[in-house]
PDB file of C-alpha atoms in Angstrom:
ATOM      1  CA  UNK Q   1     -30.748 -58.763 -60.801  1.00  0.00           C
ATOM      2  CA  UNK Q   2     -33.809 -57.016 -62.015  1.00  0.00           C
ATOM      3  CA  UNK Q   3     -34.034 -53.196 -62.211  1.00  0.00           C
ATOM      4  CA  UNK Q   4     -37.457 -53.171 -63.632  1.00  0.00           C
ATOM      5  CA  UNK Q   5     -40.525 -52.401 -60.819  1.00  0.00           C
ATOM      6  CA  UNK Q   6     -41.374 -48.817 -59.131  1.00  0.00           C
ATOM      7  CA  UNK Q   7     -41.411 -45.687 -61.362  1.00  0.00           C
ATOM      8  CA  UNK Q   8     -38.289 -44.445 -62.936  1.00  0.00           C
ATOM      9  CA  UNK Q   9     -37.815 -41.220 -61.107  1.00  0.00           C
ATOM     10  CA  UNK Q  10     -37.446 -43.389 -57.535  1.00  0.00           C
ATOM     11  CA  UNK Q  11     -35.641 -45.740 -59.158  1.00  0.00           C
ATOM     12  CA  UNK Q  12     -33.410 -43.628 -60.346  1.00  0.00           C
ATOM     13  CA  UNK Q  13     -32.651 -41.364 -57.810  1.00  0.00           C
ATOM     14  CA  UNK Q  14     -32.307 -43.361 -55.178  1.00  0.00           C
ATOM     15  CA  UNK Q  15     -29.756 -45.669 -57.287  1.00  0.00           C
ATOM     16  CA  UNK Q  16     -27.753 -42.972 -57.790  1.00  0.00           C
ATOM     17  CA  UNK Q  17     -27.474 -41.937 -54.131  1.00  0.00           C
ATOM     18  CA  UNK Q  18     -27.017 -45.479 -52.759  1.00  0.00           C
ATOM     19  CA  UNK Q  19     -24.108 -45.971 -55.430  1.00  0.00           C
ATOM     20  CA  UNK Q  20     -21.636 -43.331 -54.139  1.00  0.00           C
ATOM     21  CA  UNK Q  21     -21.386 -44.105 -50.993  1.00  0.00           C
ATOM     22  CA  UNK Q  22     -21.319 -47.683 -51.197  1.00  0.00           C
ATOM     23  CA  UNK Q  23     -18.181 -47.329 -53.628  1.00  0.00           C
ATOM     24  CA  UNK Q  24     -16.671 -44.367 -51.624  1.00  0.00           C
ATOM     25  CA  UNK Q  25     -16.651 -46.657 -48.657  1.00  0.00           C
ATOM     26  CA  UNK Q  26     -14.412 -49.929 -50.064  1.00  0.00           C
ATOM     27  CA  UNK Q  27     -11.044 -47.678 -49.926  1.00  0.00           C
ATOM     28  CA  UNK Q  28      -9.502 -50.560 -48.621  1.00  0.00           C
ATOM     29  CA  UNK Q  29     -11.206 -53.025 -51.040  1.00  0.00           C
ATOM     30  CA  UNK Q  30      -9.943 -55.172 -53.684  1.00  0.00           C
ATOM     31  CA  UNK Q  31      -8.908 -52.855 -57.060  1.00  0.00           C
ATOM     32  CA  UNK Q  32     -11.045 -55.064 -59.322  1.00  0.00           C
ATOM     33  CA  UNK Q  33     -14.132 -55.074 -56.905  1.00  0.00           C
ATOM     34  CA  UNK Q  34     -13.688 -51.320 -57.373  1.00  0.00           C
ATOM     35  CA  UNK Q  35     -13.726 -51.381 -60.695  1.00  0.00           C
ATOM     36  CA  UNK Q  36     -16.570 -53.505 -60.938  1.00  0.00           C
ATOM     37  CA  UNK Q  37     -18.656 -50.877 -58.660  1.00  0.00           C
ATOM     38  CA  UNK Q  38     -17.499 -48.060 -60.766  1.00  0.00           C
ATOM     39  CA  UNK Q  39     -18.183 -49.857 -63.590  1.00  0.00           C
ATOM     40  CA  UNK Q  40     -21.796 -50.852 -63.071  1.00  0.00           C
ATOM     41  CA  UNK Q  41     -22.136 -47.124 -61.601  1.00  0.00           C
ATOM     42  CA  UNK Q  42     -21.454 -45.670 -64.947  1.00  0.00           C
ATOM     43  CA  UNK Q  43     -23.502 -48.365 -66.570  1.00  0.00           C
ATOM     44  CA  UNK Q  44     -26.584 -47.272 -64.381  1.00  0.00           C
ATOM     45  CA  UNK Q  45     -26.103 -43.344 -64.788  1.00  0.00           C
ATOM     46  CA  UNK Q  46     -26.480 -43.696 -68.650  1.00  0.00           C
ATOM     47  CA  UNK Q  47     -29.265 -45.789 -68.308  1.00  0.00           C
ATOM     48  CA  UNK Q  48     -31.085 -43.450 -65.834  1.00  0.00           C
ATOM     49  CA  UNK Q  49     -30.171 -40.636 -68.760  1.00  0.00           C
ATOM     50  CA  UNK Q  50     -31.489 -42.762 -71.534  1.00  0.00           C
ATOM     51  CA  UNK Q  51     -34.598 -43.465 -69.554  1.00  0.00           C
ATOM     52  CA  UNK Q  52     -35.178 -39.231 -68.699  1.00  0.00           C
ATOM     53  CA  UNK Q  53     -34.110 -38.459 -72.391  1.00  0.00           C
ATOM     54  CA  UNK Q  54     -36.671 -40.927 -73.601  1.00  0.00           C
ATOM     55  CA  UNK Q  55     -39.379 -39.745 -71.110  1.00  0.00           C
ATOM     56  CA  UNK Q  56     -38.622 -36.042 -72.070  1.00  0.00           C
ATOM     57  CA  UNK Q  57     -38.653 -36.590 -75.624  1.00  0.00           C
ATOM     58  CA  UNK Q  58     -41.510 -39.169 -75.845  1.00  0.00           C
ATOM     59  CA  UNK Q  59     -43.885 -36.648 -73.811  1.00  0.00           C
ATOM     60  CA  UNK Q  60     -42.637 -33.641 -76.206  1.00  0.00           C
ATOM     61  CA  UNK Q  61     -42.597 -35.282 -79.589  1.00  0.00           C
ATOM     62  CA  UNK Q  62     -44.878 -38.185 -79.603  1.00  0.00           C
ATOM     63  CA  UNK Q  63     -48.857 -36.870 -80.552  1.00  0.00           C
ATOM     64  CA  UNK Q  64     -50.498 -40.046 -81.384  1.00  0.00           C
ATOM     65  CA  UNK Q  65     -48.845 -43.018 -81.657  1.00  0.00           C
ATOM     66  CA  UNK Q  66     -48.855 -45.248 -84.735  1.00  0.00           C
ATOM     67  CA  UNK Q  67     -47.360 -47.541 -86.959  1.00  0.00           C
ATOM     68  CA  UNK Q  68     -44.663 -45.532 -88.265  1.00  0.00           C
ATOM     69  CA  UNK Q  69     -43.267 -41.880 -87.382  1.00  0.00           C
ATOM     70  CA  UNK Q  70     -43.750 -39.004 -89.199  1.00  0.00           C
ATOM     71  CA  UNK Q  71     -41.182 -36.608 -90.698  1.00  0.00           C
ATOM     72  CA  UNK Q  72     -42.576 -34.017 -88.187  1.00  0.00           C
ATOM     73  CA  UNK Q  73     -41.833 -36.221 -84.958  1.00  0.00           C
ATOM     74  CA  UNK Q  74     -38.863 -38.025 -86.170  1.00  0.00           C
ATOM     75  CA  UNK Q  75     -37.458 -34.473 -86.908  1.00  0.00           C
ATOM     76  CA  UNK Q  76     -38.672 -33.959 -83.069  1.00  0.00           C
ATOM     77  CA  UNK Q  77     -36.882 -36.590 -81.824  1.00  0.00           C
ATOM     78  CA  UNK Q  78     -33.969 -35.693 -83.442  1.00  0.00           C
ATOM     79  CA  UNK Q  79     -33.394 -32.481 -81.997  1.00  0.00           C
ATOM     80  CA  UNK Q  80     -34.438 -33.179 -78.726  1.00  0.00           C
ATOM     81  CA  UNK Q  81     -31.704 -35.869 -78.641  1.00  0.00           C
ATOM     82  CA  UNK Q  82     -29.577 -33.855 -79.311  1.00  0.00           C
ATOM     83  CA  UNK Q  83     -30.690 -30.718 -77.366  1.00  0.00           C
ATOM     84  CA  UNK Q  84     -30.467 -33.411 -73.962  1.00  0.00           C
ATOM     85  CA  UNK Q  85     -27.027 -34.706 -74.999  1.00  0.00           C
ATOM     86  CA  UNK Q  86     -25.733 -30.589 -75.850  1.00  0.00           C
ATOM     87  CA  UNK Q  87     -26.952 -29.631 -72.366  1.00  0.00           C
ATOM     88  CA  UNK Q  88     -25.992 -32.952 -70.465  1.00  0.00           C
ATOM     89  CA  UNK Q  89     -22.506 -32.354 -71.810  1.00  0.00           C
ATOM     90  CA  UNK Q  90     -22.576 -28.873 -71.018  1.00  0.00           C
ATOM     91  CA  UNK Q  91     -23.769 -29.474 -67.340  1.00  0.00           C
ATOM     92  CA  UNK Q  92     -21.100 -31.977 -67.216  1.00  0.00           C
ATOM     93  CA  UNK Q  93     -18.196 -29.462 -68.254  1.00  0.00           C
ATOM     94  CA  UNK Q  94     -19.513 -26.547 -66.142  1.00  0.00           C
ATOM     95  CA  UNK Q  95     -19.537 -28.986 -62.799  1.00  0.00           C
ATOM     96  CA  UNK Q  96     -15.707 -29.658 -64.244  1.00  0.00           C
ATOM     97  CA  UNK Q  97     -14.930 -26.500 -64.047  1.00  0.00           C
ATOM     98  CA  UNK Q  98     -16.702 -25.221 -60.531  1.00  0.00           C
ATOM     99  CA  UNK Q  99     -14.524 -28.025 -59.607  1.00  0.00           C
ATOM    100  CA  UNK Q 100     -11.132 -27.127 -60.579  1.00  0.00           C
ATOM    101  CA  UNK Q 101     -11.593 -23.408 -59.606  1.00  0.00           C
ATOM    102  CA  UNK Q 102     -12.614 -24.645 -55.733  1.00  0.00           C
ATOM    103  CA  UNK Q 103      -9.613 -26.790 -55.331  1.00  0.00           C
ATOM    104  CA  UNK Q 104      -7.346 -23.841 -56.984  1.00  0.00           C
ATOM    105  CA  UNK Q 105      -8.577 -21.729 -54.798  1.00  0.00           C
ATOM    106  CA  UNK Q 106      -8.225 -23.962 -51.959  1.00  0.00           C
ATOM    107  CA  UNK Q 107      -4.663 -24.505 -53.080  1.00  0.00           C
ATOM    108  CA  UNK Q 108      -3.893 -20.744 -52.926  1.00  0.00           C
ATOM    109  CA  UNK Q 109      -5.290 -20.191 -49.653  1.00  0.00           C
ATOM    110  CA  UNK Q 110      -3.231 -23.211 -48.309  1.00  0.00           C
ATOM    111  CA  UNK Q 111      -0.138 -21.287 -49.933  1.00  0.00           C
TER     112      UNK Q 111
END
């Protein structure tokens, strides 16, 4: 199956939308379809993060294109790697812990 066609942004927010539902609803399915599903889930939410980080980076970075990169933009490139991976992870953790606080508190009200 192809995933090239439309712009990225559709692409890759309506991927993301369709995918949770469709493997939130095979509870009764076969373990290794689910694994499959969650699987080629993860597979498509780093490459919708590759494609933004490469987007974000390209637009910030990249003056003129040419044969070879300078110091100046691979230095550019660099950072803002990292900078999208730092705050990606960071997003990631915070959402982690939102999450554990709501069902602790939901424990101790059901106490």
């Amino acid at each position: 199956r192809s995933r090239r066609g439309g712009t990225g942004r559709d692409r890759g927010h309506t991927g993301s939308a369709m995918d949770a539902p469709s493997a939130a609803g095979l509870g009764g399915a076969d373990p290794q379809l689910q694994r499959f599903i969650e699987v080629e889930t993860q597979k498509q939410r780093f490459q919708q993060l590759v494609h933004q980080m490469t987007e974000l980076c390209w637009e910030k970075c990249m003056d003129k294109p040419g044969p070879k990169l300078d110091s100046r933009a691979e230095t550019c490139f660099v950072n803002c790697v990292e900078r999208f991976i730092d705050t990606s992870q960071f997003i990631l953790n915070r959402l982690e812990q939102t999450q554990k606080s709501k069902s602790a508190f939901s424990e101790s009200l059901s106490d």
